[in-house]
Amino acid sequence: MAPSKTAEVIGAGLAGLTAATALAQRGWTVRLHERDSDIRAIGAGIYVWGNGLATLEALGLYEEAARGAHVGPVLESRDHRDRVVEEVPINGPGQARVLTIMRDHLINTLIGGAEKAGVDIRTGSEVTEASPDGRLILRSGETSRADVVLAADGVNSRIRRQFDVVAHRAPARQGATRLTVPRSPDFVPAQDQGKYIEYFSGRRRVLYTPSSETSLYVALVADEDDRPASRIPVDTAAWIRSFPHLEKLLSACAGVPGRWDTFQFLTLTRWSMGRLAFLGDAAHAQPPYLGQGGGCAMMSALGLADALSGSDAPVDQRLRDWEYAERPTIEHTQRWSHRLGQLNYVPDAARASLLKGCGRLPRLGASRLRAALTTPTGSGRFAGASAR
Ligand SMILES: Cc1cc2nc3c(=O)[nH]c(=O)nc-3n(C[C@H](O)[C@H](O)[C@H](O)COP(=O)(O)OP(=O)(O)OC[C@H]3O[C@@H](n4cnc5c(N)ncnc54)[C@H](O)[C@@H]3O)c2cc1C
């Protein structure tokens, strides 16, 4: 019997865990390196759209991931006076699917899947160098060689810095504080409690996201140089000035541990060189206005495992085929997420008309959600529509 192919995966985020599990399920011997001493997710929720859900289904992890998740009926945008200016119905027949899940639950589900598939997960294992011939050097001094090396080490990828592959990298000048508070009936009126709601006011946004029966994920989005808005712990008075109608919700954020991240937009000249490939945020980070960075990372990681396992072509050719298949949908999604970020700079009154206009153009809506409606390669059964 031929020995199984080997993969070294760098980084145990959504991209690395998905790729490692999918390859192990296809008979590969996989080692996954995570530099931290344990694999952690920040205390926030995450929107998982159809492409991410289909990936979880393909990995056999959908039921577990969806356990306790919230299924909202609609995604609403509201103006500075709390008036609905756009509604995107979701989770109904023929509509986009999306669940909101606590990040730690999603990551733990993926870790369980990786372990079950036989992935050798090494924590406290920092990779310092990787090369296109499949070689790897660890901080410990250990070296290794594999049929393929996958750098899924996030937006600030150390491995990527070794190569001249960045085509475009721009901080988005905007960021968000993410935190979780217990759900309360006092935050929004009874009829709104299960919805996903994005509130706009000037250059600030508040994202209201039930993520389990008991947890509410809150994202506070602002310009990077809006000091009061980006302060940790949250400067609740500064936020209440912009959103007086959310006083109870914002007051509940006082003193809650949160994390501020500045958004980034990144494209590469190519996603692979020889036996080395970049995936997830290391290859195609995007601002989170569509909630699709993680979904794209998972979708593309599954496609990668399929491309590597589905033919006898040399590894470098298969990696190029994978990029050719995945890149158009992902870059389309990156462009849309960037455009949606520009809404922060439109004055309140004009933004309301713009959003209302967009809501009336179904083709624009479908284009915006293209990745969410995409059937990932290798996912098999999928309940949503295909827009590829
Ligand atoms: C505010 C905000 C909200 C978001 N909301 C959503 C959302 O609702 N839905 C969605 O789909 N996406 C969302 N995203 C995007 C999503 O979080 C990312 O796209 C996704 O987490 C990227 O996963 P990744 O595995 O590529 O990278 P990461 O999650 O960054 O994982 C990289 C891993 O590699 C490890 N690592 C780094 N260097 C090394 C090394 N040298 N050796 C070993 N290990 C290493 C790190 O410790 C880390 O565990 C959001 C992003 C932000 C900032």
Coordinates of C-alpha atoms and ligand atoms in Angstrom, one line a residue:
M1 CA 0.0 0.0 0.0
A2 CA 1.3 3.5 -0.9
P3 CA 2.2 5.6 2.2
S4 CA -0.4 8.4 2.8
K5 CA 0.5 11.9 1.8
T6 CA 1.6 14.3 4.5
A7 CA 0.5 17.8 5.3
E8 CA 1.9 20.3 7.8
V9 CA -0.7 23.0 8.7
I10 CA 0.3 26.3 10.4
G11 CA -2.3 27.9 12.6
A12 CA -5.4 26.4 14.3
G13 CA -8.0 29.1 13.4
L14 CA -11.0 28.4 11.2
A15 CA -8.9 27.9 8.0
G16 CA -6.3 25.7 9.5
L17 CA -8.7 23.5 11.5
T18 CA -11.0 23.0 8.4
A19 CA -8.1 22.2 6.0
A20 CA -6.5 19.8 8.5
T21 CA -9.7 17.9 9.2
A22 CA -10.8 17.7 5.5
L23 CA -7.3 16.4 4.5
A24 CA -7.2 13.8 7.3
Q25 CA -10.7 12.7 6.3
R26 CA -9.3 12.1 2.8
G27 CA -6.6 9.8 4.1
W28 CA -3.7 12.3 4.6
T29 CA -1.4 12.3 7.6
V30 CA -1.8 15.8 9.0
R31 CA 0.1 17.7 11.7
L32 CA -1.4 21.0 12.8
H33 CA 0.8 23.6 14.6
E34 CA -0.7 26.2 16.8
R35 CA 1.8 28.7 18.4
D36 CA -0.4 29.4 21.5
S37 CA -0.4 27.0 24.4
D38 CA -4.1 26.3 23.9
I39 CA -6.5 26.9 21.0
R40 CA -8.7 29.8 21.9
A41 CA -11.4 32.0 20.3
I42 CA -12.2 35.5 21.4
G43 CA -15.3 35.9 23.5
A44 CA -17.7 36.8 20.7
G45 CA -20.2 35.4 18.3
I46 CA -19.8 34.7 14.6
Y47 CA -22.1 34.8 11.6
V48 CA -21.8 31.5 9.7
W49 CA -23.5 31.8 6.3
G50 CA -24.4 29.1 3.8
N51 CA -20.9 28.4 2.5
G52 CA -19.6 28.0 6.1
L53 CA -22.6 25.8 7.1
A54 CA -22.1 23.6 4.0
T55 CA -18.5 23.2 4.9
L56 CA -19.4 22.1 8.4
E57 CA -21.9 19.7 6.8
A58 CA -19.2 18.2 4.6
L59 CA -17.0 17.7 7.6
G60 CA -19.8 16.0 9.5
L61 CA -19.8 18.7 12.1
Y62 CA -22.9 20.7 11.3
E63 CA -25.2 19.2 14.0
E64 CA -22.7 19.8 16.7
A65 CA -21.8 23.4 15.5
A66 CA -25.5 24.3 15.2
R67 CA -26.3 23.0 18.7
G68 CA -27.5 26.0 20.7
A69 CA -26.9 28.5 17.8
H70 CA -29.3 31.3 17.1
V71 CA -31.3 31.3 13.9
G72 CA -32.5 34.9 13.2
P73 CA -35.4 35.6 10.8
V74 CA -34.1 38.9 9.4
L75 CA -31.1 41.1 9.2
E76 CA -32.1 44.7 9.7
S77 CA -30.2 48.0 9.2
R78 CA -31.5 51.0 11.2
D79 CA -30.7 54.7 10.9
H80 CA -29.7 57.1 13.7
R81 CA -33.4 57.5 14.6
D82 CA -33.9 53.7 15.0
R83 CA -35.9 53.5 11.8
V84 CA -35.6 50.4 9.7
V85 CA -33.9 51.3 6.4
E86 CA -33.1 47.8 5.0
E87 CA -34.3 44.3 5.7
V88 CA -32.8 41.1 4.4
P89 CA -35.0 38.1 5.2
I90 CA -32.9 35.1 5.9
N91 CA -33.3 31.4 6.9
G92 CA -36.7 31.0 5.1
P93 CA -37.3 28.8 2.0
G94 CA -35.2 30.1 -0.9
Q95 CA -33.4 32.6 1.3
A96 CA -29.8 32.7 2.4
R97 CA -29.0 30.5 5.5
V98 CA -27.1 32.0 8.4
L99 CA -26.6 31.0 12.0
T100 CA -24.9 32.8 14.8
I101 CA -22.7 30.7 17.0
M102 CA -20.4 31.5 19.9
R103 CA -16.8 31.4 18.5
D104 CA -15.5 29.2 21.3
H105 CA -18.2 26.6 20.5
L106 CA -17.4 26.7 16.8
I107 CA -13.7 26.3 17.4
N108 CA -14.2 23.5 19.9
T109 CA -16.5 21.7 17.4
L110 CA -13.7 22.0 14.8
I111 CA -11.1 20.7 17.2
G112 CA -13.3 17.7 18.0
G113 CA -13.6 17.0 14.3
A114 CA -9.9 17.3 13.7
E115 CA -9.1 14.9 16.6
K116 CA -11.7 12.4 15.4
A117 CA -10.2 12.5 11.9
G118 CA -6.7 11.8 13.4
V119 CA -5.1 15.2 13.0
D120 CA -2.0 15.4 15.2
I121 CA -2.6 18.8 16.9
R122 CA 0.5 20.4 18.5
T123 CA -0.1 23.5 20.7
G124 CA 2.8 25.7 21.7
S125 CA 4.3 24.8 18.4
E126 CA 5.4 28.0 16.5
V127 CA 6.5 27.7 13.0
T128 CA 9.2 30.2 12.1
E129 CA 9.9 29.3 8.5
A130 CA 8.4 27.4 5.6
S131 CA 9.6 26.9 2.1
P132 CA 8.1 26.0 -1.3
D133 CA 9.9 22.6 -1.3
G134 CA 7.7 21.5 1.7
R135 CA 10.2 22.2 4.5
L136 CA 9.3 23.7 7.9
I137 CA 11.3 25.0 10.8
L138 CA 9.8 25.3 14.3
R139 CA 10.8 27.7 17.0
S140 CA 12.0 24.6 19.0
G141 CA 14.6 24.1 16.2
E142 CA 12.8 20.9 14.9
T143 CA 12.6 20.6 11.1
S144 CA 10.2 18.7 9.0
R145 CA 9.2 18.0 5.4
A146 CA 5.8 17.3 3.9
D147 CA 4.0 16.9 0.6
V148 CA 2.2 20.1 1.3
V149 CA 2.6 23.0 3.8
L150 CA -0.4 25.2 4.5
A151 CA 0.2 28.6 6.1
A152 CA -3.1 29.5 7.8
D153 CA -1.4 31.8 10.3
G154 CA -3.8 34.7 10.1
V155 CA -3.8 38.2 8.7
N156 CA -0.3 39.1 10.1
S157 CA 1.1 35.8 8.7
R158 CA 4.8 35.4 9.6
I159 CA 5.3 32.8 6.9
R160 CA 3.9 35.2 4.3
R161 CA 6.4 37.8 5.3
Q162 CA 9.2 35.6 3.9
F163 CA 7.9 36.0 0.4
D164 CA 7.1 38.9 -1.9
V165 CA 3.4 37.9 -2.5
V166 CA 1.3 40.8 -1.2
A167 CA -0.5 42.5 -4.0
H168 CA -2.6 44.9 -1.9
R169 CA -2.8 45.4 1.8
A170 CA -4.7 48.2 3.4
P171 CA -5.8 48.8 6.9
A172 CA -9.5 49.8 6.6
R173 CA -9.2 52.7 9.0
Q174 CA -12.1 51.2 10.8
G175 CA -12.3 48.6 13.5
A176 CA -14.6 47.0 16.1
T177 CA -14.7 46.1 19.8
R178 CA -16.3 42.7 20.2
L179 CA -17.8 41.5 23.4
T180 CA -20.5 39.3 24.8
V181 CA -23.2 40.2 27.4
P182 CA -26.0 38.0 28.8
R183 CA -29.2 38.5 26.7
S184 CA -31.9 40.6 28.4
P185 CA -35.4 41.5 27.4
D186 CA -34.6 45.2 28.3
F187 CA -32.2 45.8 25.4
V188 CA -34.7 46.1 22.5
P189 CA -38.5 45.8 22.1
A190 CA -39.9 42.3 22.4
Q191 CA -40.6 42.0 18.6
D192 CA -36.9 42.7 17.8
Q193 CA -35.2 40.4 20.2
G194 CA -34.5 37.5 17.9
K195 CA -33.4 39.7 15.0
Y196 CA -29.9 40.6 13.8
I197 CA -29.8 44.4 13.8
E198 CA -27.1 46.8 12.6
Y199 CA -27.7 50.4 14.0
F200 CA -26.0 53.3 12.2
S201 CA -25.2 56.7 13.6
G202 CA -22.7 59.0 12.0
R203 CA -19.5 57.0 11.6
R204 CA -20.4 54.5 14.3
R205 CA -22.3 51.3 14.1
V206 CA -23.7 48.9 16.8
L207 CA -24.3 45.3 15.8
Y208 CA -26.8 43.4 17.9
T209 CA -26.4 39.6 17.5
P210 CA -28.1 37.0 19.6
S211 CA -25.6 34.1 19.4
S212 CA -27.2 31.5 21.7
E213 CA -30.2 31.3 24.0
T214 CA -28.3 33.2 26.7
S215 CA -25.5 35.2 24.9
L216 CA -25.7 38.4 23.0
Y217 CA -22.7 39.3 20.8
V218 CA -22.2 43.0 20.5
A219 CA -19.8 44.7 18.0
L220 CA -19.1 48.4 18.3
V221 CA -17.7 49.6 15.0
A222 CA -16.0 53.0 14.5
D223 CA -13.1 54.8 12.8
E224 CA -9.7 53.8 14.1
D225 CA -9.0 57.4 15.1
D226 CA -12.3 57.8 17.0
R227 CA -10.5 57.4 20.4
P228 CA -13.5 57.4 22.7
A229 CA -15.3 54.8 20.5
S230 CA -12.3 52.4 20.3
R231 CA -11.4 52.6 24.0
I232 CA -11.3 49.4 26.1
P233 CA -13.1 49.0 28.4
V234 CA -16.0 50.4 26.4
D235 CA -16.6 54.1 27.0
T236 CA -20.4 53.6 27.3
A237 CA -21.2 57.3 27.7
A238 CA -19.5 58.0 24.3
W239 CA -21.6 55.3 22.7
I240 CA -24.8 56.3 24.3
R241 CA -24.4 59.8 22.9
S242 CA -24.5 58.3 19.4
F243 CA -27.2 55.7 20.2
P244 CA -29.5 57.0 23.0
H245 CA -32.2 54.5 22.1
L246 CA -29.7 51.7 23.0
E247 CA -28.9 53.0 26.4
K248 CA -29.7 49.8 28.3
L249 CA -27.7 47.6 25.9
L250 CA -24.7 49.9 25.9
S251 CA -24.8 50.3 29.7
A252 CA -24.6 46.5 30.0
C253 CA -21.2 46.6 28.1
A254 CA -19.6 48.6 30.9
G255 CA -16.6 46.8 32.3
V256 CA -17.1 43.7 30.1
P257 CA -13.9 42.4 28.7
G258 CA -13.7 43.1 25.0
R259 CA -11.2 43.3 22.1
W260 CA -10.6 46.0 19.5
D261 CA -9.4 44.9 16.1
T262 CA -8.6 47.1 13.1
F263 CA -10.0 45.7 9.9
Q264 CA -7.7 44.8 7.0
F265 CA -8.1 44.2 3.3
L266 CA -5.5 41.9 1.7
T267 CA -4.9 40.3 -1.6
L268 CA -1.9 38.2 -2.8
T269 CA -0.3 38.0 -6.2
R270 CA -0.6 34.2 -5.8
W271 CA -1.9 31.9 -3.1
S272 CA 0.8 29.2 -3.5
M273 CA 4.4 28.5 -4.5
G274 CA 5.5 24.9 -5.1
R275 CA 4.2 22.9 -2.1
L276 CA 3.4 25.9 0.1
A277 CA 0.0 27.6 0.1
F278 CA -1.5 30.5 2.0
L279 CA -5.1 30.3 3.1
G280 CA -7.7 32.0 5.2
D281 CA -6.9 35.6 6.4
A282 CA -3.3 35.0 5.5
A283 CA -4.4 35.0 1.9
H284 CA -7.5 37.1 1.7
A285 CA -8.5 39.1 4.8
Q286 CA -11.5 41.4 4.5
P287 CA -13.4 43.9 6.6
P288 CA -16.2 42.0 8.4
Y289 CA -19.2 43.9 7.0
L290 CA -20.6 40.8 5.3
G291 CA -19.6 38.4 8.1
Q292 CA -17.8 36.3 5.5
G293 CA -14.0 36.2 6.4
G294 CA -14.4 33.0 8.3
G295 CA -16.9 31.5 5.8
C296 CA -14.6 32.2 2.9
A297 CA -11.7 30.7 4.9
M298 CA -13.6 27.5 5.6
M299 CA -15.1 27.2 2.1
S300 CA -11.7 27.6 0.5
A301 CA -10.0 25.2 3.0
L302 CA -12.5 22.5 2.0
G303 CA -11.9 23.2 -1.7
L304 CA -8.2 23.0 -1.1
A305 CA -8.5 19.5 0.5
D306 CA -10.6 18.4 -2.4
A307 CA -8.2 19.8 -5.0
L308 CA -5.3 18.0 -3.3
S309 CA -7.0 14.7 -3.1
G310 CA -9.0 14.7 -6.4
S311 CA -6.3 14.1 -9.0
D312 CA -2.9 12.7 -9.7
A313 CA -1.4 16.0 -11.0
P314 CA 1.7 17.4 -9.2
V315 CA 0.9 19.3 -5.9
D316 CA 1.9 22.7 -7.3
Q317 CA -0.6 22.2 -10.2
R318 CA -3.4 21.2 -7.9
L319 CA -2.7 24.2 -5.7
R320 CA -3.0 26.5 -8.8
D321 CA -6.2 24.7 -9.8
W322 CA -7.6 25.4 -6.3
E323 CA -6.8 29.1 -6.4
Y324 CA -8.3 29.3 -9.9
A325 CA -11.6 27.8 -8.6
E326 CA -11.8 29.7 -5.3
R327 CA -10.4 33.2 -6.0
P328 CA -13.1 34.8 -8.0
T329 CA -15.9 34.3 -5.4
I330 CA -13.6 35.3 -2.6
E331 CA -12.3 38.5 -4.2
H332 CA -15.9 39.4 -5.2
T333 CA -16.8 39.1 -1.5
Q334 CA -13.8 41.1 -0.4
R335 CA -14.8 43.9 -2.8
W336 CA -18.4 44.0 -1.4
S337 CA -17.2 44.0 2.2
H338 CA -15.0 46.9 1.4
R339 CA -17.8 48.8 -0.3
L340 CA -20.1 48.2 2.7
G341 CA -17.5 49.8 4.9
Q342 CA -17.7 53.0 2.8
L343 CA -21.3 53.4 4.1
N344 CA -19.7 54.7 7.4
Y345 CA -18.6 57.8 5.5
V346 CA -22.0 58.6 4.0
P347 CA -24.0 61.2 6.0
D348 CA -27.0 59.7 7.9
A349 CA -29.7 61.0 5.6
A350 CA -28.1 59.9 2.4
R351 CA -27.2 56.5 3.8
A352 CA -30.8 55.8 4.6
S353 CA -31.8 56.5 1.0
L354 CA -28.9 54.4 -0.3
L355 CA -29.7 51.4 1.8
K356 CA -33.4 51.7 0.9
G357 CA -32.5 51.8 -2.7
C358 CA -30.2 48.7 -2.4
G359 CA -32.9 46.8 -0.6
R360 CA -35.2 47.3 -3.6
L361 CA -32.7 45.7 -6.1
P362 CA -32.7 42.0 -5.6
R363 CA -29.8 41.5 -8.0
L364 CA -27.6 43.7 -5.9
G365 CA -28.6 41.7 -2.8
A366 CA -27.7 38.4 -4.5
S367 CA -24.4 39.7 -5.7
R368 CA -23.5 40.9 -2.2
L369 CA -24.3 37.5 -0.8
R370 CA -22.7 35.5 -3.6
A371 CA -20.2 33.7 -1.3
A372 CA -23.0 32.9 1.2
L373 CA -25.0 31.3 -1.6
T374 CA -22.1 29.4 -3.0
T375 CA -21.8 25.6 -2.9
P376 CA -18.3 24.9 -1.7
T377 CA -16.3 22.4 -3.7
G378 CA -16.5 19.0 -2.0
S379 CA -19.5 19.9 0.2
G380 CA -21.9 17.5 -1.6
R381 CA -25.4 18.0 -0.2
F382 CA -26.3 21.7 0.2
A383 CA -29.7 23.2 0.9
G384 CA -29.0 26.7 -0.5
A385 CA -28.9 28.1 -4.0
S386 CA -25.7 28.1 -6.1
A387 CA -24.5 31.4 -7.5
R388 CA -21.1 30.4 -8.8
Ligands
LIG1 C1 -14.6 42.4 14.2 C2 -14.6 41.1 13.3 C3 -15.8 40.4 13.1 C4 -15.8 39.3 12.3 N1 -17.0 38.7 12.1 C5 -17.1 37.6 11.3 C6 -18.3 36.9 11.1 O1 -19.3 37.2 11.7 N2 -18.3 35.8 10.2 C7 -17.2 35.4 9.6 O2 -17.2 34.5 8.8 N3 -16.0 36.1 9.8 C8 -15.9 37.1 10.6 N4 -14.7 37.8 10.8 C9 -13.5 37.3 10.1 C10 -13.0 36.0 10.7 O3 -12.9 36.1 12.1 C11 -11.7 35.6 10.1 O4 -11.7 35.7 8.7 C12 -11.2 34.2 10.5 O5 -11.2 34.1 11.9 C13 -9.9 33.9 9.9 O6 -9.5 32.6 10.3 P1 -8.0 32.2 10.0 O7 -7.9 30.7 10.4 O8 -7.6 32.5 8.6 O9 -7.0 33.1 10.9 P2 -6.9 33.2 12.5 O10 -8.3 33.0 13.2 O11 -6.2 34.5 12.7 O12 -6.0 32.0 13.0 C14 -4.6 32.0 12.8 C15 -4.1 31.0 13.8 O13 -2.7 30.8 13.5 C16 -1.9 30.9 14.7 N5 -0.6 31.3 14.4 C17 -0.1 32.5 13.9 N6 1.2 32.4 13.6 C18 1.6 31.2 13.8 C19 2.9 30.5 13.7 N7 3.9 31.1 13.2 N8 2.9 29.2 14.0 C20 1.8 28.5 14.5 N9 0.6 29.1 14.7 C21 0.5 30.4 14.3 C22 -2.7 31.9 15.6 O14 -2.3 31.8 16.9 C23 -4.1 31.6 15.2 O15 -4.6 30.6 16.1 C24 -14.7 38.9 11.7 C25 -13.4 39.6 11.9 C26 -13.4 40.7 12.7 C27 -12.1 41.4 12.9

